[in-house]
Every structure is written in structure tokens, then in C-alpha cells.
Coordinates of C-alpha atoms in Angstrom, one line a residue:
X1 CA 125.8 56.9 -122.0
X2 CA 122.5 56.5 -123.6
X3 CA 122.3 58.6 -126.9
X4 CA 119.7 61.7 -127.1
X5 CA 117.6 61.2 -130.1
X6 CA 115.4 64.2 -131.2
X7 CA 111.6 63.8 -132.8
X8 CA 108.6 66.0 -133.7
X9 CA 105.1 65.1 -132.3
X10 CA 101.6 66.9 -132.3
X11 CA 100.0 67.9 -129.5
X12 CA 97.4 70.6 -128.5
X13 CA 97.2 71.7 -132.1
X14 CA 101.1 72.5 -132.5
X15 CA 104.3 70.9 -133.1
X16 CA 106.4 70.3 -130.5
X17 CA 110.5 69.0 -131.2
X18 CA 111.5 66.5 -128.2
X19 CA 114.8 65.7 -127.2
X20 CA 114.9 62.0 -125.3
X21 CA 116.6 59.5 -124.3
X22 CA 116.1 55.4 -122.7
X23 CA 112.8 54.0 -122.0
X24 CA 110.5 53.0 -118.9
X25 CA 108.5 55.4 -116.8
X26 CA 108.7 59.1 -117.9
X27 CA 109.6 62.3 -117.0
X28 CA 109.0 65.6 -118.6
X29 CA 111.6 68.2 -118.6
X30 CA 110.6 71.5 -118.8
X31 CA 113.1 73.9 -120.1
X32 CA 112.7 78.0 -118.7
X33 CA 113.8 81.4 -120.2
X34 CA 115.5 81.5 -122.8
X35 CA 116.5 78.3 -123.2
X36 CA 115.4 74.6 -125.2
X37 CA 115.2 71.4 -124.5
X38 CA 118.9 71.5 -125.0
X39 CA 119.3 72.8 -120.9
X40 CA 118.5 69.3 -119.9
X41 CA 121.7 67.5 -122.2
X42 CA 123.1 66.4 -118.6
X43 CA 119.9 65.5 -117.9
X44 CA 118.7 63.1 -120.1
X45 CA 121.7 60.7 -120.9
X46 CA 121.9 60.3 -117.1
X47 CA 117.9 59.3 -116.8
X48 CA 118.0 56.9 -120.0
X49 CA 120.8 55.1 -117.5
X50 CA 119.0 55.0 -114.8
X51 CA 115.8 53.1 -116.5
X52 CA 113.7 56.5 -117.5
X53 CA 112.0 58.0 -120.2
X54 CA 113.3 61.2 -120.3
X55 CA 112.0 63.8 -122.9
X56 CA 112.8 67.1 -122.9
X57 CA 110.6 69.3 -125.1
X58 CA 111.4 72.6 -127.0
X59 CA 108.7 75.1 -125.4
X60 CA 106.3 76.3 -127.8
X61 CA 108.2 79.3 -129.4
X62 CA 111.4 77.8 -128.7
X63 CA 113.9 75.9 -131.0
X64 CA 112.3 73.6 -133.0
X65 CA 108.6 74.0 -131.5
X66 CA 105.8 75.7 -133.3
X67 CA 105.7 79.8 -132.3
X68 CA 101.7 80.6 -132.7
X69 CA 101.9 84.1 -132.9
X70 CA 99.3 85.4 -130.6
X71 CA 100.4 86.2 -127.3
X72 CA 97.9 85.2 -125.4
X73 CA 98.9 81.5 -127.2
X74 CA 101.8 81.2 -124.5
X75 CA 99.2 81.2 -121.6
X76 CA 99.5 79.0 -118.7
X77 CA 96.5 77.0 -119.7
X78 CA 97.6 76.6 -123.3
X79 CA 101.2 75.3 -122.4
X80 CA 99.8 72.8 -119.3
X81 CA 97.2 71.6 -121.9
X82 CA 100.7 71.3 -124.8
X83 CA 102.2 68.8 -122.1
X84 CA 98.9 66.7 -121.0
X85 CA 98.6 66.3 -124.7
X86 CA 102.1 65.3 -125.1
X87 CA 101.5 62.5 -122.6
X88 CA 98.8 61.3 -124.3
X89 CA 100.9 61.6 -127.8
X90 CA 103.3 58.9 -126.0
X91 CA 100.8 57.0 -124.8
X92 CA 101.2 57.5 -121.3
X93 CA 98.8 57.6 -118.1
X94 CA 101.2 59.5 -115.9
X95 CA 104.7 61.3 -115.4
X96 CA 107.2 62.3 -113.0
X97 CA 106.8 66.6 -114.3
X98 CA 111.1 68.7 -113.8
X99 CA 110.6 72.1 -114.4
X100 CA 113.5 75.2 -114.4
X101 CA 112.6 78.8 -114.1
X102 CA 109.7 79.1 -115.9
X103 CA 109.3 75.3 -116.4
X104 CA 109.4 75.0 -112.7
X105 CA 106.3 77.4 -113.0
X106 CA 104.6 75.1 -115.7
X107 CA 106.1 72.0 -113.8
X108 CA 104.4 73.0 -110.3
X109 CA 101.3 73.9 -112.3
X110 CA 100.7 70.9 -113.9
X111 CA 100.5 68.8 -110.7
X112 CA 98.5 71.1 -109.1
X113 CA 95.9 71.5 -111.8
X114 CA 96.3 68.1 -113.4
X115 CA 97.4 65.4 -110.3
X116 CA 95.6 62.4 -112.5
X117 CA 98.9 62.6 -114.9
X118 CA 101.5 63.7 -112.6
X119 CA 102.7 61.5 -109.6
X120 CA 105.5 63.7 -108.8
X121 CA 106.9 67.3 -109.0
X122 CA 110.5 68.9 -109.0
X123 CA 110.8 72.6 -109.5
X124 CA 114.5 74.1 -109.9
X125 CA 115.1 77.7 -109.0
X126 CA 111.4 79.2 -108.9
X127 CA 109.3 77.7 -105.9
X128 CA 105.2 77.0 -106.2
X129 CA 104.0 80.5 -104.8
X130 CA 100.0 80.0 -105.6
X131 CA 98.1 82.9 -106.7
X132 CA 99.3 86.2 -105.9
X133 CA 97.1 88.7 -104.1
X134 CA 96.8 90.6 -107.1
X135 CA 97.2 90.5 -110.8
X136 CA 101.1 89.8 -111.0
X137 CA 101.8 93.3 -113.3
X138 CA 100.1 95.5 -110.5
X139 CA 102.3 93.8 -107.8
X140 CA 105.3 94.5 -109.2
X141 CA 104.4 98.4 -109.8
X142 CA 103.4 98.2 -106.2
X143 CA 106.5 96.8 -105.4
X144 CA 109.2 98.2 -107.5
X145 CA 107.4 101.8 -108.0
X146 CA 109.1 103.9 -110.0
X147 CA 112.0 101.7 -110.3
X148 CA 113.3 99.5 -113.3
X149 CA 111.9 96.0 -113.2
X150 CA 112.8 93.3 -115.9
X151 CA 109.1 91.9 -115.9
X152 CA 107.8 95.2 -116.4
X153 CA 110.0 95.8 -118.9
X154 CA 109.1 93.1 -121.0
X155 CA 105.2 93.3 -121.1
X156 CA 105.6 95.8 -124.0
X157 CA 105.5 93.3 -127.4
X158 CA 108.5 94.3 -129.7
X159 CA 110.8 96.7 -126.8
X160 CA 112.7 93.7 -125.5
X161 CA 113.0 91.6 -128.7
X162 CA 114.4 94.2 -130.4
X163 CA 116.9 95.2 -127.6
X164 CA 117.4 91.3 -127.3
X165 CA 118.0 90.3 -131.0
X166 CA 120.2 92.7 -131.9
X167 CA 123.0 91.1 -131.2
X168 CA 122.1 87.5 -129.9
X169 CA 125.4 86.0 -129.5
X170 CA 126.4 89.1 -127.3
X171 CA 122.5 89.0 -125.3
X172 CA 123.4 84.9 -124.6
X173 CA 127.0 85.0 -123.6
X174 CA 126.0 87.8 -120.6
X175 CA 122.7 86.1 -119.4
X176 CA 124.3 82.9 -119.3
X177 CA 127.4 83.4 -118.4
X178 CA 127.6 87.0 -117.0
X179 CA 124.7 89.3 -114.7
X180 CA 121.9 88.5 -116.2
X181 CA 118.9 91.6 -116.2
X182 CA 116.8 89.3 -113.7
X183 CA 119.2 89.6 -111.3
X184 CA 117.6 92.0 -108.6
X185 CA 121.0 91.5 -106.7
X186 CA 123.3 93.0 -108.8
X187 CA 124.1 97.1 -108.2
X188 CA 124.0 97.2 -111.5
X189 CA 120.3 96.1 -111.9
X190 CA 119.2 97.4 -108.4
X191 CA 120.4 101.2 -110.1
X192 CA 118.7 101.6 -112.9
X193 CA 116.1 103.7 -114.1
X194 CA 113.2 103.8 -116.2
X195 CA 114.0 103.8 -119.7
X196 CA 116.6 101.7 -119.0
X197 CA 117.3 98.2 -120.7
X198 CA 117.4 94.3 -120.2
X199 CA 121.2 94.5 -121.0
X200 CA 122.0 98.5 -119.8
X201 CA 125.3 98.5 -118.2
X202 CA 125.8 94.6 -118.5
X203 CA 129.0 93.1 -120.4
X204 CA 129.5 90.0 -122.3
X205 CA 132.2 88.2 -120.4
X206 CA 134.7 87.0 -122.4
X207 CA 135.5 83.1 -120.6
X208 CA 133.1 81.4 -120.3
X209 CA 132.9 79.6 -117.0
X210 CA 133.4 75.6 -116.6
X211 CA 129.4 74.7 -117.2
X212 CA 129.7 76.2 -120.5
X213 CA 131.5 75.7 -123.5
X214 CA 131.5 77.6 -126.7
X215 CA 130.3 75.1 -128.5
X216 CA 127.4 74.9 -126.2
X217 CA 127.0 78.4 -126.6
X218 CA 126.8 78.7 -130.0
X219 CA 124.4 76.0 -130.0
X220 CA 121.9 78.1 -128.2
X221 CA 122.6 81.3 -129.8
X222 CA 122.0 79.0 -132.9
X223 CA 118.4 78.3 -131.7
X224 CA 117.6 81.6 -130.7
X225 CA 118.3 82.8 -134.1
X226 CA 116.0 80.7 -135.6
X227 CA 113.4 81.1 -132.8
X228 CA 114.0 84.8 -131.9
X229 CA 112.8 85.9 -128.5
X230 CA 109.4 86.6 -128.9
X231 CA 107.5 83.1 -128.2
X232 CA 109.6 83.5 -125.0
X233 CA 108.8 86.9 -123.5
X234 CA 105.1 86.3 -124.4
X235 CA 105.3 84.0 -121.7
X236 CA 105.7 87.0 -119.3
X237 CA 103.2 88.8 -121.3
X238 CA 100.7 86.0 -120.2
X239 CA 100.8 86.6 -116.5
X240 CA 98.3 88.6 -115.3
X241 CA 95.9 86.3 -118.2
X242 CA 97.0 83.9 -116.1
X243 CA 95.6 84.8 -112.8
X244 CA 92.4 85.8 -114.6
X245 CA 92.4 82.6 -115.9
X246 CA 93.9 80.0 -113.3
X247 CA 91.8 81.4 -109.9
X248 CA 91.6 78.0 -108.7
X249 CA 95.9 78.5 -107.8
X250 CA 94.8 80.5 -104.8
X251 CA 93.8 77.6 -102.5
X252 CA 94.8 74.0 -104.6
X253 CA 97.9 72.3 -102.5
X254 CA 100.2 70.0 -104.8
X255 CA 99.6 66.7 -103.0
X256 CA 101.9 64.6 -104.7
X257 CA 105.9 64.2 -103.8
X258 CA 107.7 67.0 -104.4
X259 CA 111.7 67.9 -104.8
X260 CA 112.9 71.7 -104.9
X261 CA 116.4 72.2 -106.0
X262 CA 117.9 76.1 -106.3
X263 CA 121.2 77.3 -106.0
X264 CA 122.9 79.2 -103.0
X265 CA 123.5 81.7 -105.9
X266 CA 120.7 82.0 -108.0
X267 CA 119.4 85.2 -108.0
X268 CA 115.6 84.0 -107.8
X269 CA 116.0 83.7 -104.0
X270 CA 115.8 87.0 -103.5
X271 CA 112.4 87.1 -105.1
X272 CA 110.9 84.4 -104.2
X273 CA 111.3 83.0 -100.9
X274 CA 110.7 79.2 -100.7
X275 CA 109.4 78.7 -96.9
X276 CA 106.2 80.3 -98.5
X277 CA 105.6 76.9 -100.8
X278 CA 105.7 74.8 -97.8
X279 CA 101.8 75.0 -97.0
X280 CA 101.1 75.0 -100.7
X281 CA 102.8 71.8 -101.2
X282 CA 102.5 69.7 -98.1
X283 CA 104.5 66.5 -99.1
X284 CA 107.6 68.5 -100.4
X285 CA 110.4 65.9 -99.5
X286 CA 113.3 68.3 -99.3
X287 CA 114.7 71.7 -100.3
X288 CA 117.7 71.3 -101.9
X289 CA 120.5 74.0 -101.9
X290 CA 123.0 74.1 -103.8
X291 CA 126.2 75.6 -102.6
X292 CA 128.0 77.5 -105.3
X293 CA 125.4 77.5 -108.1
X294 CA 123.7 80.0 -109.9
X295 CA 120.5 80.0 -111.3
X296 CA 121.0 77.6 -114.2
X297 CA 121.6 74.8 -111.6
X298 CA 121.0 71.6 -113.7
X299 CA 123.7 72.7 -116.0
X300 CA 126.3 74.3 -113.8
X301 CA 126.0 71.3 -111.5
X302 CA 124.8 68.3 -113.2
X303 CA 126.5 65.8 -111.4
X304 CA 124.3 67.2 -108.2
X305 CA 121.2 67.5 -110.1
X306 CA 121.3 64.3 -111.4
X307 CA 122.1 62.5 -108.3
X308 CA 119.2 64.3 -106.2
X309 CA 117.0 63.7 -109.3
X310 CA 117.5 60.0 -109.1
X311 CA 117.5 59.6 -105.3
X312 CA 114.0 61.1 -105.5
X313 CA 112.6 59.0 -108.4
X314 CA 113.8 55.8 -106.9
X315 CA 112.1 56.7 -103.5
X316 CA 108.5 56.8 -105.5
X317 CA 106.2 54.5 -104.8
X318 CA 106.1 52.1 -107.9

């Protein structure tokens, strides 16, 4: 298989560290929370094979990306505005924009709000939902009440990186391979209280399961030493910035081809209910479940994601 080579470029007024592989026509590979570039490694090999560009960049505060320290720095705008410039920086008109978790938020964004440089669209795990009704931080006390909420939880700069870093090979090992706090399914999460943490009542697992080795384990913990959590959670921090900011999501449709891939699993189904993306994005080409999977699809069942990837990319119009 093609080999991943890694490179720094500027773009936006930062540094961003790339991870990609083959050449022809690209596609951007936005990584989610809290990951790097390094949660597309199944990813990119395949794509090089296959006659794409594939690049895979650290997220501003992640890995081996610049982390600006201001919060709002991780805004919506600033990060679509990081990956129009990195086009540019590779000297390309257009892409085909991947996106998981919050890189399907970033990925869904950026064809709505950019189409000129995106000619297709593939969100894993969190579906385009528009503009919510109301700033996204009074929805969820609406919502959620007096009850613990993750999001909530994290809006306060320092609470979660401290819970978070204090023992990062522990906080990794049980979001990735355990409950994760997100995961409004679980008793566990569904019982607790405020005051409560990201990681209250949640244990490390000690096997990993089959998607995962250590050595891929300890290369993200690795990462997240260097990066620390903060650059990450600001992203969070952003949201209700956002919808100040963004208004325009309320009523733009994504025009272009679209691909949505979640697993049966993944806990973001609860939260987010896909049939309400269909209007927003009228030429969405299929909704792709898949059985089994969690919420870290494209690495728990790469073979899958790879195959739906490159069915949908060779259906494009050239």
C-alpha cells in the first residue's frame, strides 16, 4: 500500500501538520474529538491506491498543528477558512471534503458555506442539522435541565482539561475503547448529576477491542500529551459564537453529492436524528449504516468505510 508521508504547511495564519498519501484529485479528511490526522491511517493508504490525494490534517490544536490560544480561535469560521486556505497551499481549485464527529460538522460546513471548492461531501457519525433554533448552549439547558450534559460540562475553560489530563493514557483507553462521557445511552451517563464528571463512574477497559491496538493507543495518548486537551474542547466552547456568527446555516441546502456513514452503535444517533438532514441536503446519495459499529466507524470498520468511500468517489462526475 501506498506509504503515508507527513509535512507542515501554512495556511490561515497557522501551521498545520498533514498526513498524506498518492496523488490525483483530493480529498480532505477531517479528523473529530479527540483525535489527529492519525484516525484516518486506514484511510489514506487505501485512497493513494485508488488514484487520490488523500491528506489528512492535524486540527488546529491537535498533534502537530498550531494551538492559538484564544478560544474563540477554534470558531467555525476560523477552522473552514484553515482548510480553504489549505487548498489553496496545494494548489487546488476543488476537493472531495470527509469529515468525523466534529470533522463531519466542519466537513458539512464547508460545502455549504464554500460549494466553489467542494464538489462533494461525506459526514461520518454527526449528520448536517443547520442552524439550531436557538443558541446551541441554551438548547441543551432546555433540554437536559438540571441534568448532567457533557457539552455543558465542557464550556467552562480549565474544568475538563484538568479532569481530562490527569491521567491521559487512562482518559483515552475509556473514550476509545470503553463508554465514552458522550454517550447519552449509557445508565451510567443518563444518571449522573451535576457536579459530576466527563469520566465519573467510567472504567478503563483493560483489552482493547480488535480496531485498536496498543500501539495505536499509545500513539494517540502520545499526541495528546504533547497537544493536551484544550485546542480541542475550545471547539465546543465556540458553539453558540458560532450561530452568532454563521446565521446564513438556517436556510443554505448543501447542493452538492453527499454520503453519510454512522454506525448502528454510535451513540450520536440518539442525538441527532439523520432524517432531519434530508431537506438540508437534497442530493444526499445514501445513508449508510453500519451494523456493529460504534462511533469511531472509519477505524473500527475500515474495510467498509473504505469501500463506501470509493464507490462514492468513483460515481462523481469527473
Amino acid at each position: 500500500m501506498p506509504a503515508i508521508k507527513h509535512r507542515t504547511v501554512e495556511t490561515n495564519g497557522i501551521h498545520l501538520h498533514l498526513s498524506e498519501a498518492g496523488e490525483g484529485p483530493l480529498v480532505l479528511l477531517l479528523h473529530g474529538w479527540p483525535e489527529s490526522g492519525y484516525s484516518w491511517r486506514h484511510q489514506l493508504p487505501a485512497l493513494a491506491a485508488a488514484g487520490y490525494h488523500a491528506v489528512a490534517p492535524d486540527v488546529r490544536g491537535y498533534g502537530r498543528s498550531d494551538k492559538p490560544g484564544a478560544v474563540e480561535a477554534y470558531s467555525m469560521k476560523n477552522l473552514l477558512a484553515d482548510y480553504t486556505g489549505l487548498l489553496d497551499a496545494l494548489g487546488e481549485k476543488t476537493a472531495v471534503v470527509v469529515g468525523h464527529d466534529w470533522g463531519a460538522a466542519m466537513a458539512w460546513n464547508s460545502a455549504a458555506l464554500h460549494p466553489e471548492r467542494y464538489r462533494a461531501v461525506v459526514g461520518m457519525s454527526v449528520p448536517h442539522l443547520g442552524r439550531t433554533p436557538m443558541p446551541p448552549t441554551q438548547l441543551f439547558k432546555h433540554i437536559f435541565g438540571e441534568k448532567w450534559f457533557y457539552i455543558l460540562y465542557f464550556q467552562e475553560p480549565g474544568v475538563a482539561e484538568a479532569e481530562l489530563e490527569a491521567d491521559i493514557p487512562r482518559t483515552m483507553r475509556t473514550i476509545l475503547a470503553g463508554v465514552p462521557g458522550f454517550d447519552t445511552t449509557s445508565d451510567v451517563v443518563r444518571a449522573r448529576k451535576r457536579g459530576d464528571r466527563f469520566l465519573t463512574g467510567l472504567d478503563a477497559p483493560r483489552t482493547l477491542p480488535s480496531w485498536l491496538t496498543e500501539d495505536d493507543l499509545a500513539y494517540v495518548v502520545k499526541e495528546l500529551e504533547g497537544s493536551g486537551f484544550r485546542g480541542g474542547l475550545n471547539r465546543y466552547r465556540n458553539m453558540d459564537r458560532d450561530w452568532e456568527e454563521l446565521p446564513e446555516l438556517a436556510t443554505v441546502k448543501i447542493e452538492q453529492p453527499a454520503l453519510f456513514i454512522i454506525g448502528e452503535k454510535d451513540p450520536a444517533r440518539a442525538m441527532a436524528p439523520v432524517d432531519l438532514m434530508k431537506p438540508l441536503v437534497p442530493n444526499l446519495q445514501e445513508v449508510l449504516v453500519i451494523p456493529g459499529a460504534g462511533h469511531w466507524v472509519q477505524q473500527e470498520r475500515a474495510a467498509e468505510v473504505n469501500a463506501a468511500l470509493l464507490d462514492f468517489l468513483k460515481k462523481l462526475p469527473a
